[in-house]
PDB file of C-alpha atoms in Angstrom:
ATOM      1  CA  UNK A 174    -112.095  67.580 -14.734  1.00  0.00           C
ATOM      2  CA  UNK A 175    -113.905  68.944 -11.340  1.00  0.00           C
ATOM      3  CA  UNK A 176    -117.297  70.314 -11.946  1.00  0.00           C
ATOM      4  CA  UNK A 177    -117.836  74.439 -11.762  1.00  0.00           C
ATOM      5  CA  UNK A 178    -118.014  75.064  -8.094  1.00  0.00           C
ATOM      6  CA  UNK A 179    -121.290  77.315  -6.958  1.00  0.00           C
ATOM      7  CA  UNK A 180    -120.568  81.475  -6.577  1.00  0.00           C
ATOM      8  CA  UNK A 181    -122.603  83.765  -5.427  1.00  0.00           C
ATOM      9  CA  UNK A 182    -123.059  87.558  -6.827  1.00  0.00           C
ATOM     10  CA  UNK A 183    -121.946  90.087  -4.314  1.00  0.00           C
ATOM     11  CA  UNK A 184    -123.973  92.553  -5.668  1.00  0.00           C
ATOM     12  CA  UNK A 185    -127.416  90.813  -6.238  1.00  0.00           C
ATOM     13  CA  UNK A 186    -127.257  88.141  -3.643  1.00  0.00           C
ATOM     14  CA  UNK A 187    -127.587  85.360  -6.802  1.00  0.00           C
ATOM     15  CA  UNK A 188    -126.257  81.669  -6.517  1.00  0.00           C
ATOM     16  CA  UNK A 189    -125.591  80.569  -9.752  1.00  0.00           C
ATOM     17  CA  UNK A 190    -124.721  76.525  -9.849  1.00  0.00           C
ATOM     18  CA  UNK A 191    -124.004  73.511 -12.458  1.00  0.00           C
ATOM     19  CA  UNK A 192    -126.262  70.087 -11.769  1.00  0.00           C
ATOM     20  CA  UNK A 193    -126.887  67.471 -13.762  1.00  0.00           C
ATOM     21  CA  UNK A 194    -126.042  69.029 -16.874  1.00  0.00           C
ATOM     22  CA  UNK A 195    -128.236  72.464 -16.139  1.00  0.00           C
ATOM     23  CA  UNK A 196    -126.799  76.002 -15.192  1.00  0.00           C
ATOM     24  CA  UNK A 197    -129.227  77.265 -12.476  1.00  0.00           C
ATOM     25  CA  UNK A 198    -129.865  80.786 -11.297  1.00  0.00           C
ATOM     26  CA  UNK A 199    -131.337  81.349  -7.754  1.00  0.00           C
ATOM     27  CA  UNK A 200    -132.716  84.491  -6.174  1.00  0.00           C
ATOM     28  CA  UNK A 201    -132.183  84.930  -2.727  1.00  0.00           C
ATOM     29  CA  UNK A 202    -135.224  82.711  -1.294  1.00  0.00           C
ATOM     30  CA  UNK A 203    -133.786  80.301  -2.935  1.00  0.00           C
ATOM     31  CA  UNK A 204    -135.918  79.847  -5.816  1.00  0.00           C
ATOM     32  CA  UNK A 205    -134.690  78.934  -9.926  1.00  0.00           C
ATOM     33  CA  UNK A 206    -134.819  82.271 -11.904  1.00  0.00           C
ATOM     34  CA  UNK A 207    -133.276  80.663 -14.511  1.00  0.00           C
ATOM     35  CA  UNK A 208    -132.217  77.445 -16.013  1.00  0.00           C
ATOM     36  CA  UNK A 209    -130.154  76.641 -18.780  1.00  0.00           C
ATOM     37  CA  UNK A 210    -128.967  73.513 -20.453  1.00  0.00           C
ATOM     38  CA  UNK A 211    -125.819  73.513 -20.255  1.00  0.00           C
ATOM     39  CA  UNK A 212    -123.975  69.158 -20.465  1.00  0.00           C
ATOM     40  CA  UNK A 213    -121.043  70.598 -21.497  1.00  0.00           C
ATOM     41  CA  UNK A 214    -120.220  73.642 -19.490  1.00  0.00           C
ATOM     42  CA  UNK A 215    -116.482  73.642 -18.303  1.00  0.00           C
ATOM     43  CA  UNK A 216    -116.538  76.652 -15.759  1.00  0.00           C
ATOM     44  CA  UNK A 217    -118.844  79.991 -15.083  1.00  0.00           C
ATOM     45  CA  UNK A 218    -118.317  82.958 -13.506  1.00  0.00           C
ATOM     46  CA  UNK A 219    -119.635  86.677 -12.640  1.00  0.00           C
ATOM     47  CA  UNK A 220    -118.130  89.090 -14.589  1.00  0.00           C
ATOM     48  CA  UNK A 221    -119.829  93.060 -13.981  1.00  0.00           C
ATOM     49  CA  UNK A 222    -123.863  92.451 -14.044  1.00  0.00           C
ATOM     50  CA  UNK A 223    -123.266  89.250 -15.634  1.00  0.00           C
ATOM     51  CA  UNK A 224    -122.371  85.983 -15.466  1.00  0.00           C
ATOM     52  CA  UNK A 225    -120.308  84.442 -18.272  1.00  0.00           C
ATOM     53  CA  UNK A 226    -120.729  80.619 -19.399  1.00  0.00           C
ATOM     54  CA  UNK A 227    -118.032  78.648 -21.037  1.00  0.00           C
ATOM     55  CA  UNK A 228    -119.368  76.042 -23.013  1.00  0.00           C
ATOM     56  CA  UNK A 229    -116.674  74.090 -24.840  1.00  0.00           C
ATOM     57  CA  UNK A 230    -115.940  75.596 -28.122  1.00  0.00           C
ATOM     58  CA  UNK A 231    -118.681  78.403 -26.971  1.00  0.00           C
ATOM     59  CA  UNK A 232    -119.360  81.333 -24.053  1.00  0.00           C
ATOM     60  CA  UNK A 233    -122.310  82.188 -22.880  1.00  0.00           C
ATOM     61  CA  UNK A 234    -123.453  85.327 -21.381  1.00  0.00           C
ATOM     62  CA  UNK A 235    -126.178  85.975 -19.160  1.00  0.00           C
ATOM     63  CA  UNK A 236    -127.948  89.102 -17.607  1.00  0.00           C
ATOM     64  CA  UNK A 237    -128.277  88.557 -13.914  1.00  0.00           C
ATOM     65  CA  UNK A 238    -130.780  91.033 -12.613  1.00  0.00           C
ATOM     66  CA  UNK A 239    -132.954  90.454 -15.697  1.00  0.00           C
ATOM     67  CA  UNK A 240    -132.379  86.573 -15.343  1.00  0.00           C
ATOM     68  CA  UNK A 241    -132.116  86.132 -19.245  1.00  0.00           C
ATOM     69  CA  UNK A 242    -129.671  84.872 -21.634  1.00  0.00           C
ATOM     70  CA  UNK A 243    -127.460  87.121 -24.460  1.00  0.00           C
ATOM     71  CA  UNK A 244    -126.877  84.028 -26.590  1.00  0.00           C
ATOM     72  CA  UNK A 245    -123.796  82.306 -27.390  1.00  0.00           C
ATOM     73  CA  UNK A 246    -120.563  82.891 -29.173  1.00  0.00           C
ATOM     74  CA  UNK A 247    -118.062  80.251 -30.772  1.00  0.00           C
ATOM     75  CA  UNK A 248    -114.684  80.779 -28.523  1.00  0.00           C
ATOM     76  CA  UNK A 249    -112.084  78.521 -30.201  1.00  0.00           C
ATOM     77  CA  UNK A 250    -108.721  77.051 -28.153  1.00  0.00           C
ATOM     78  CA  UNK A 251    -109.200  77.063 -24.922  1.00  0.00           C
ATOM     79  CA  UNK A 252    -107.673  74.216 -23.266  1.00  0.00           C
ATOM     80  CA  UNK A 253    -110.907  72.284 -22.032  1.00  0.00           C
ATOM     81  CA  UNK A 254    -109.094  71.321 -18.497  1.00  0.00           C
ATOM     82  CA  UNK A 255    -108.801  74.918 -17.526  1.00  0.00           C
ATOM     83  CA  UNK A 256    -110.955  76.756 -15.367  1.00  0.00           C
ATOM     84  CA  UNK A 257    -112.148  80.380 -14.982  1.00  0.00           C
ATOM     85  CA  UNK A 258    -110.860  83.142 -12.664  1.00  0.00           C
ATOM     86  CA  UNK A 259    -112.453  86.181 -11.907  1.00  0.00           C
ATOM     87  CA  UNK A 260    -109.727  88.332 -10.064  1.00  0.00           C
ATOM     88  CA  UNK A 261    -110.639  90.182  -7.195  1.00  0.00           C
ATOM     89  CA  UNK A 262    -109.346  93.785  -8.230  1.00  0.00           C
ATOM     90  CA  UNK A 263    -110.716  96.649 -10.286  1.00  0.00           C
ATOM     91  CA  UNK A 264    -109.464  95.170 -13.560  1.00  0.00           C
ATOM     92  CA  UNK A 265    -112.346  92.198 -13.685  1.00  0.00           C
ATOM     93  CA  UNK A 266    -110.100  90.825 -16.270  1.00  0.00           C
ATOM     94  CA  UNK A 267    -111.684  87.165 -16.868  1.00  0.00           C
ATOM     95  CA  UNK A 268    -108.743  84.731 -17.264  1.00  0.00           C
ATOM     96  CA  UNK A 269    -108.708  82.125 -18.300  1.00  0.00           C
ATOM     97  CA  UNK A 270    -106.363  79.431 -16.483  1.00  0.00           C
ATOM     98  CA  UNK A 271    -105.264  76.921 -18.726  1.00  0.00           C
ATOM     99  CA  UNK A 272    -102.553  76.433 -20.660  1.00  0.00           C
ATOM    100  CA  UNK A 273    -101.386  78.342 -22.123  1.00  0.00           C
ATOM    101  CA  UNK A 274    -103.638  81.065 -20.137  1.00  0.00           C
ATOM    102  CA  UNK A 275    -106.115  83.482 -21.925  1.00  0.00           C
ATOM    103  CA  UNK A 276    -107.714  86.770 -21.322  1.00  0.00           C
ATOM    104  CA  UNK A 277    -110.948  87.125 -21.966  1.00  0.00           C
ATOM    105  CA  UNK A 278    -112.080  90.304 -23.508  1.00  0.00           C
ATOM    106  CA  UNK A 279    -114.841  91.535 -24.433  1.00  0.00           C
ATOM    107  CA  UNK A 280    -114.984  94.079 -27.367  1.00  0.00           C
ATOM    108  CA  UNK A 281    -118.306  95.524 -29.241  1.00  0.00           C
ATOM    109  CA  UNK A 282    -120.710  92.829 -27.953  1.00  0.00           C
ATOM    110  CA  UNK A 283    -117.880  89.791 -28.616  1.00  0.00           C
ATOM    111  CA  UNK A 284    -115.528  88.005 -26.475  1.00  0.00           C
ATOM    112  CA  UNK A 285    -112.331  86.612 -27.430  1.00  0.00           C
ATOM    113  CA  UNK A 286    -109.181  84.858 -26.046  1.00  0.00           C
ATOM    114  CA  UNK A 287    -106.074  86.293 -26.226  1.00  0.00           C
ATOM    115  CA  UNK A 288    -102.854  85.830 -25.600  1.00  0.00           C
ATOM    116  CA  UNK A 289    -101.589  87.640 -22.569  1.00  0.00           C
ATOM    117  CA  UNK A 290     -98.609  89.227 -24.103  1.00  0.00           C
ATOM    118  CA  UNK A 291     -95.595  86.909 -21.522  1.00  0.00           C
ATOM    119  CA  UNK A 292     -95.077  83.468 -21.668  1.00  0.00           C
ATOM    120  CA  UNK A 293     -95.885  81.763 -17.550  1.00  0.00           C
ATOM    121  CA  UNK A 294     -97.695  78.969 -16.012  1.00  0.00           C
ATOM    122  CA  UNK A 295     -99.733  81.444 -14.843  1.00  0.00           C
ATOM    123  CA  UNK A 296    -101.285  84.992 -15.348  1.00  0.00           C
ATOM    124  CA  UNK A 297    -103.566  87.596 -13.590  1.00  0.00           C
ATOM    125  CA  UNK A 298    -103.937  91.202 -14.793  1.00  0.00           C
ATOM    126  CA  UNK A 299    -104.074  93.981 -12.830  1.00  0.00           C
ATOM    127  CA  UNK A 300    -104.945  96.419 -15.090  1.00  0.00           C
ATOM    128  CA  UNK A 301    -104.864  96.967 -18.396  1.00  0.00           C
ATOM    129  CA  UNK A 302    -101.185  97.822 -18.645  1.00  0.00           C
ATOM    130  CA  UNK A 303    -100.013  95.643 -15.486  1.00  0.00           C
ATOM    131  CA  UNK A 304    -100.089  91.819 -14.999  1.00  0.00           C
ATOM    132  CA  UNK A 305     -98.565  89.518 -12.957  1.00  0.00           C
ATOM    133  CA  UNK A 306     -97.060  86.253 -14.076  1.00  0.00           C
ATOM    134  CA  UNK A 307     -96.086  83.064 -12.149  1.00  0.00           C
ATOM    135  CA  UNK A 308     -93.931  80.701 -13.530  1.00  0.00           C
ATOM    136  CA  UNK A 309     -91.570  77.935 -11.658  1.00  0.00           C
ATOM    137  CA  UNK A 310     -91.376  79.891  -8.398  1.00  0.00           C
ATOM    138  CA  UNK A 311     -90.835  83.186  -9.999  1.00  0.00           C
ATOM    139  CA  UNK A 312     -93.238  86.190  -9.363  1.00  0.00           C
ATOM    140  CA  UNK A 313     -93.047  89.467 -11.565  1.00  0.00           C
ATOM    141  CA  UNK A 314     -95.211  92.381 -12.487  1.00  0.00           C
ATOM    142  CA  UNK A 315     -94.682  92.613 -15.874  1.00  0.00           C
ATOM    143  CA  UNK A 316     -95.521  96.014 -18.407  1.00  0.00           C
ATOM    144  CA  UNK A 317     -94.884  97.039 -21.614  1.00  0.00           C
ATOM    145  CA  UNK A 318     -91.801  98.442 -20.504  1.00  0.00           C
ATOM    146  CA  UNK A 319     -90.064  95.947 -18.311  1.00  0.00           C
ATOM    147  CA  UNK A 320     -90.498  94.112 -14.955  1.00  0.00           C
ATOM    148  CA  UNK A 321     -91.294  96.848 -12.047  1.00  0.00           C
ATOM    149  CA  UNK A 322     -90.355  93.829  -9.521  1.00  0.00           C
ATOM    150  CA  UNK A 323     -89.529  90.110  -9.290  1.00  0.00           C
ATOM    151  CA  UNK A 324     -89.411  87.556  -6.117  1.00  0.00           C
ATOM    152  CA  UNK A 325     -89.485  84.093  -5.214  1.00  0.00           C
ATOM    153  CA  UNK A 326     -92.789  82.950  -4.543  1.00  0.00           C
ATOM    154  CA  UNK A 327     -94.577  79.665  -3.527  1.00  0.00           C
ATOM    155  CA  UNK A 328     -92.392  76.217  -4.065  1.00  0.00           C
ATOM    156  CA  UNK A 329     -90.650  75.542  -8.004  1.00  0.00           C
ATOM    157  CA  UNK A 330     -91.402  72.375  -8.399  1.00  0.00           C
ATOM    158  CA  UNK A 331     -95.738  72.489  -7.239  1.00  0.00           C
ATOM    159  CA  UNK A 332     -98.069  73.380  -9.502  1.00  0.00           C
ATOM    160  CA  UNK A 333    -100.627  76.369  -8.469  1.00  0.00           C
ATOM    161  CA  UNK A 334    -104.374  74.553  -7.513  1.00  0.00           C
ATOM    162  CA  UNK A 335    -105.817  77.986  -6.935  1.00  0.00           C
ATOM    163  CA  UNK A 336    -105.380  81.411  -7.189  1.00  0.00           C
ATOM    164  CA  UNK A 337    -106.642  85.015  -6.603  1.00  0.00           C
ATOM    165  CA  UNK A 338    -106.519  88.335  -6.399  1.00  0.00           C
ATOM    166  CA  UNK A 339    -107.573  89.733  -2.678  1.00  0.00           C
ATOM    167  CA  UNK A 340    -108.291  92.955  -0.864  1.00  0.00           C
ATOM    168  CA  UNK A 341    -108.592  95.371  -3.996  1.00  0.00           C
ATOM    169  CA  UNK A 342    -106.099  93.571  -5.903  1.00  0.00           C
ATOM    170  CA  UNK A 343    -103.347  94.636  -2.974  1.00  0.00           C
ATOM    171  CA  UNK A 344    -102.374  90.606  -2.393  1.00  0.00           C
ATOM    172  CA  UNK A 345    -101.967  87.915  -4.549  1.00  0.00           C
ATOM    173  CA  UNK A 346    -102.377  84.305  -2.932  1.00  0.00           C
ATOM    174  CA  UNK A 347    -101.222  81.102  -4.696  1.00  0.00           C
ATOM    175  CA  UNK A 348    -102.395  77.707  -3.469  1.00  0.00           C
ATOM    176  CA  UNK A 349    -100.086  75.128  -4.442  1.00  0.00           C
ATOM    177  CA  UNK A 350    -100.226  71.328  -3.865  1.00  0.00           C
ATOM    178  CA  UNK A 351     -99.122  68.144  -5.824  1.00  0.00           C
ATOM    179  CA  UNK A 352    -101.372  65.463  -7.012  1.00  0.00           C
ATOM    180  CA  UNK A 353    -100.058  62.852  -4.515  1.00  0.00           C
ATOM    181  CA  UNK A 354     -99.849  65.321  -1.590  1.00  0.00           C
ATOM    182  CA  UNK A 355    -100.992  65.050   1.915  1.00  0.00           C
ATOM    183  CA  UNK A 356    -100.387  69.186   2.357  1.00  0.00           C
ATOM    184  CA  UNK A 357    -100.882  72.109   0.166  1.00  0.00           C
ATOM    185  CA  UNK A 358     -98.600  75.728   0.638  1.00  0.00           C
ATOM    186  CA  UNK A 359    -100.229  78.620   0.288  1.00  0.00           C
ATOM    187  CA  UNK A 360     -98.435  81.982  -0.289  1.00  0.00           C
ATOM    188  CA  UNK A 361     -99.400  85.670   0.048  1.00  0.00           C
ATOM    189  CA  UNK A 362     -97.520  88.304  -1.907  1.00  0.00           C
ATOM    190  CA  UNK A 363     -97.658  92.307  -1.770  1.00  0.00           C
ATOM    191  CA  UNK A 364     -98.593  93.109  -5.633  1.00  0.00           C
ATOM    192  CA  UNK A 365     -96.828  97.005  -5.289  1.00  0.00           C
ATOM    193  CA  UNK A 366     -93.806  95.252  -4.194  1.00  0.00           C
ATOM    194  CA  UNK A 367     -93.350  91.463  -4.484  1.00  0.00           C
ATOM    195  CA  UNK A 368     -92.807  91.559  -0.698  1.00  0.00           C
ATOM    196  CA  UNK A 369     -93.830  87.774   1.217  1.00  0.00           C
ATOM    197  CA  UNK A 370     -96.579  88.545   3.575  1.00  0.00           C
ATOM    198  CA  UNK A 371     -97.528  84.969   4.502  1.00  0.00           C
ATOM    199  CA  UNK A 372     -96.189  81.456   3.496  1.00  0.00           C
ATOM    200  CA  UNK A 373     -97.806  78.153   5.065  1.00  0.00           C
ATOM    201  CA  UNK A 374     -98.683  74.678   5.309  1.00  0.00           C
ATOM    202  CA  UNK A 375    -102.383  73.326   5.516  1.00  0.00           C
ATOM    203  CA  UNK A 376    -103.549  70.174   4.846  1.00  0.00           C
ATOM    204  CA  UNK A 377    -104.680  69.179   1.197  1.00  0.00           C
ATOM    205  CA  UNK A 378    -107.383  71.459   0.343  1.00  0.00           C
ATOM    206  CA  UNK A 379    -109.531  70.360  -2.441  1.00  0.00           C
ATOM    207  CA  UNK A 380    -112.699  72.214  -1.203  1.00  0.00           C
ATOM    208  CA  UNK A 381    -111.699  75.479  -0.854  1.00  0.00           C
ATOM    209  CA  UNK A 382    -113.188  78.808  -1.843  1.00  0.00           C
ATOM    210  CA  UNK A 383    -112.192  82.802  -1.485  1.00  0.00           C
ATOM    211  CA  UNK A 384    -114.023  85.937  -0.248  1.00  0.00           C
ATOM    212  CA  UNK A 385    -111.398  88.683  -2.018  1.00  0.00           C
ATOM    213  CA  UNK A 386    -113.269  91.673  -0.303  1.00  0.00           C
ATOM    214  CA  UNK A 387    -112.468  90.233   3.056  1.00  0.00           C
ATOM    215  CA  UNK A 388    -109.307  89.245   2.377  1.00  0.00           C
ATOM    216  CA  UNK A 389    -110.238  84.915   3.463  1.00  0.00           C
ATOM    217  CA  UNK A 390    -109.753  81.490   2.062  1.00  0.00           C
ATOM    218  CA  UNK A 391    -112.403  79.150   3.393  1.00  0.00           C
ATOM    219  CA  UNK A 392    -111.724  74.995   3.528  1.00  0.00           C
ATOM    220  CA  UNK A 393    -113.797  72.449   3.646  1.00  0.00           C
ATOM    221  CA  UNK A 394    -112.979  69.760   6.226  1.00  0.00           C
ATOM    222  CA  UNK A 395    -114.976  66.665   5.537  1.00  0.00           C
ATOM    223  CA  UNK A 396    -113.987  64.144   8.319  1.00  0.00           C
ATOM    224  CA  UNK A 397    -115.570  60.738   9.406  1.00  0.00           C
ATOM    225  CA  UNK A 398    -117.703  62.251  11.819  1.00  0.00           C
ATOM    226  CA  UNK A 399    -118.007  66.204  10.889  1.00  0.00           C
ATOM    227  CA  UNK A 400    -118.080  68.347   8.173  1.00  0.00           C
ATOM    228  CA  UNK A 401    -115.927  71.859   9.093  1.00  0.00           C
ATOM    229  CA  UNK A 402    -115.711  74.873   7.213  1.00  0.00           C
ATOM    230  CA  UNK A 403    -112.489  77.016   8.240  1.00  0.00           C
ATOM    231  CA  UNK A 404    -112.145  80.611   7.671  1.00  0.00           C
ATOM    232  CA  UNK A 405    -108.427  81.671   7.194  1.00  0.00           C
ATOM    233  CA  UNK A 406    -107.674  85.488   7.555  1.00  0.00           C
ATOM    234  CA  UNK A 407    -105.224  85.450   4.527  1.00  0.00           C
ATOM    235  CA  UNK A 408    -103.287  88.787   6.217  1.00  0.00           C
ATOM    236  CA  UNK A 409    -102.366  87.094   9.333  1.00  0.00           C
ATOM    237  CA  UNK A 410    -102.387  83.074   7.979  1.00  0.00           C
ATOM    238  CA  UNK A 411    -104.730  81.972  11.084  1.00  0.00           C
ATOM    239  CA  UNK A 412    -107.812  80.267  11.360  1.00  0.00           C
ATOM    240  CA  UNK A 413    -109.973  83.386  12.485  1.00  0.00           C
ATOM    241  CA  UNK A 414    -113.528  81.087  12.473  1.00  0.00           C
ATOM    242  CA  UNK A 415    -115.005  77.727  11.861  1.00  0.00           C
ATOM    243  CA  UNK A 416    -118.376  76.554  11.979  1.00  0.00           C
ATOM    244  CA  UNK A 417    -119.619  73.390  11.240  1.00  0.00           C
ATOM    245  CA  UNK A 418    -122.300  72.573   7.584  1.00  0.00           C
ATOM    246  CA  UNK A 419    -125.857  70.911   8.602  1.00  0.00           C
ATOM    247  CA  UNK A 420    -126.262  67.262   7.917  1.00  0.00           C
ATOM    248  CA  UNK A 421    -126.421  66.308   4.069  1.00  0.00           C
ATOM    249  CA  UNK A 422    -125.025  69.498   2.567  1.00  0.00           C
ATOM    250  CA  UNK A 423    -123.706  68.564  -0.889  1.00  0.00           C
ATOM    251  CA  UNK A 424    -122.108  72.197  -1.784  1.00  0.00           C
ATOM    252  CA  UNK A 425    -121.640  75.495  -0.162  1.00  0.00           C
ATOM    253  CA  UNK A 426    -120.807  78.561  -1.888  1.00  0.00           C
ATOM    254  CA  UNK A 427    -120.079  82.657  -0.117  1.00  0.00           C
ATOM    255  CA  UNK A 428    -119.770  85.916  -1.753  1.00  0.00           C
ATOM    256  CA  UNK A 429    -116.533  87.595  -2.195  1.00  0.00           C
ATOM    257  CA  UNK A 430    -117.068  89.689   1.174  1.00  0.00           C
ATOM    258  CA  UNK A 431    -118.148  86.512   3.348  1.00  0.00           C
ATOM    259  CA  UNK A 432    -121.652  88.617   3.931  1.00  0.00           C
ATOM    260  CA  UNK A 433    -123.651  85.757   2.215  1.00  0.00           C
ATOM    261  CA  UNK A 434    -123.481  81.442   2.517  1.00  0.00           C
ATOM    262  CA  UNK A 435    -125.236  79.469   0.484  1.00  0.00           C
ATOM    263  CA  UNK A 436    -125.680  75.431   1.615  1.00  0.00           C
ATOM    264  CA  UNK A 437    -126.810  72.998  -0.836  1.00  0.00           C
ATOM    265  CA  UNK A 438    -128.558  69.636  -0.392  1.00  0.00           C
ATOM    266  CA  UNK A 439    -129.683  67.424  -2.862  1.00  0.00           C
ATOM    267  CA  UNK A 440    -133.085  68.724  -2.447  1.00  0.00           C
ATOM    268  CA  UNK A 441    -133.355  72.725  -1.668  1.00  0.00           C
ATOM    269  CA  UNK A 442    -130.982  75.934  -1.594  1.00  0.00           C
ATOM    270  CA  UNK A 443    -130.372  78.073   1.157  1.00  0.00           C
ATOM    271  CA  UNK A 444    -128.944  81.207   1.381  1.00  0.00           C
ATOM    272  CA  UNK A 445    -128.362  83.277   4.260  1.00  0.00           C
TER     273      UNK A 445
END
């Protein structure tokens, strides 16, 4: 299983990272607000004013601005190679990606998984009443009351590496790719209609994160001789910047409106 990758709080400028067995919180010069032992943490992420911890067989959740801890909570079957998605709409709705998938709740101080109320390989609410659900190259927004839409989306037979909610929640991108691939397809879909904005080819990503608020997916290219980061503009499917990371960086890690980068060495944290 990959290690949590670094994020960054929009808000309060925070990097938040996994090393060595140790969550780390760092204020923006780059200094540890807060440390937390954490040798089997299976994915993080910022959620509101907080950022939530998943532990196996427990969640964590921590005040950011105050830089303290809320304690943890026993959160029972959750498939420990899943991962933790934080969709970029006004929903917030942690998911969690696994199978099956969960939503994450939280309820009168408590968390707890629950079922998201369709069967698919993969779900992402939109609201409380609205979700979409992937499943075998099938896209629908499901409710209560029936399917507003469904579409083909993204290839049958690859499974999703990555997805996310961009722009408000207006676009849905899937990043698909197969184990023994050379390429991965990514996909961009209207969520008020289903409609296909973009659908391309890029070479395996791996590294990749995304800034929602902007609307980007940013690679890492780690060649013999350079290491690249590219800057896709997800509404247009074209390489829009790409800069190169200093000598030695181990990590890197932007907020969701590309305002903020964070580089990591093996030494020091900087964000900028």
């Amino acid at each position: 299983m990959p290690a949590p990758r670094p994020q960054i709080d929009t808000e309060t400028r925070q990097l938040a990272l996994w090393r060595d067995g140790r969550f780390l919180l760092f204020d923006v010069s780059g200094d540890v607000r807060l440390e937390i032992n954490a040798p089997e943490l299976l994915d993080f992420g910022f959620v509101g004013g907080e950022v939530w911890l998943v532990h196996r067989g427990e969640i964590e959740r921590v005040l950011v601005r105050e830089g303290r801890s809320l304690g943890r909570q026993a959160l029972e079957h959750l498939d420990p190679s899943g991962s933790l998605l934080i969709p970029g709409s006004t929903s917030k709705i942690p998911i969690w990606l696994g199978n099956p998938p969960r939503l994450l709740i939280l309820r009168g101080g408590e968390i707890s998984a629950e079922a998201p109320g369709v069967e698919a390989e993969l779900v992402i609410p939109l609201d409380a009443s609205k979700l979409l659900a992937w499943s075998a190259g099938q896209l629908r927004l499901w409710r209560a009351i029936g399917d507003a839409w469904r579409t083909r989306a993204g290839d049958p037979g690859t499974p999703v590496a990555a997805a996310q909610l961009i722009l408000d929640g207006r676009m849905l991108v899937l990043v698909q790719q197969r184990p023994s691939s050379t390429e991965s397809r990514l996909t961009v879909v209207s969520t008020r209609d289903g409609v296909v904005h973009t659908s391309l080819k890029l070479p395996r990503a791996d590294d990749l994160r995304f800034a929602p608020r902007r609307g980007a997916l940013i690679i890492r290219d780690r060649g013999r001789d350079s290491d690249l980061v590219r800057v896709i503009d997800l509404r247009f499917g074209r390489v829009v910047r790409e800069f190169a990371l200093p000598e030695g960086t181990r990590d890197f890690a932007v907020d969701d409106a590309l305002q903020v980068v964070a580089v990591i060495t093996d030494d020091a944290v900087a964000l900028a």
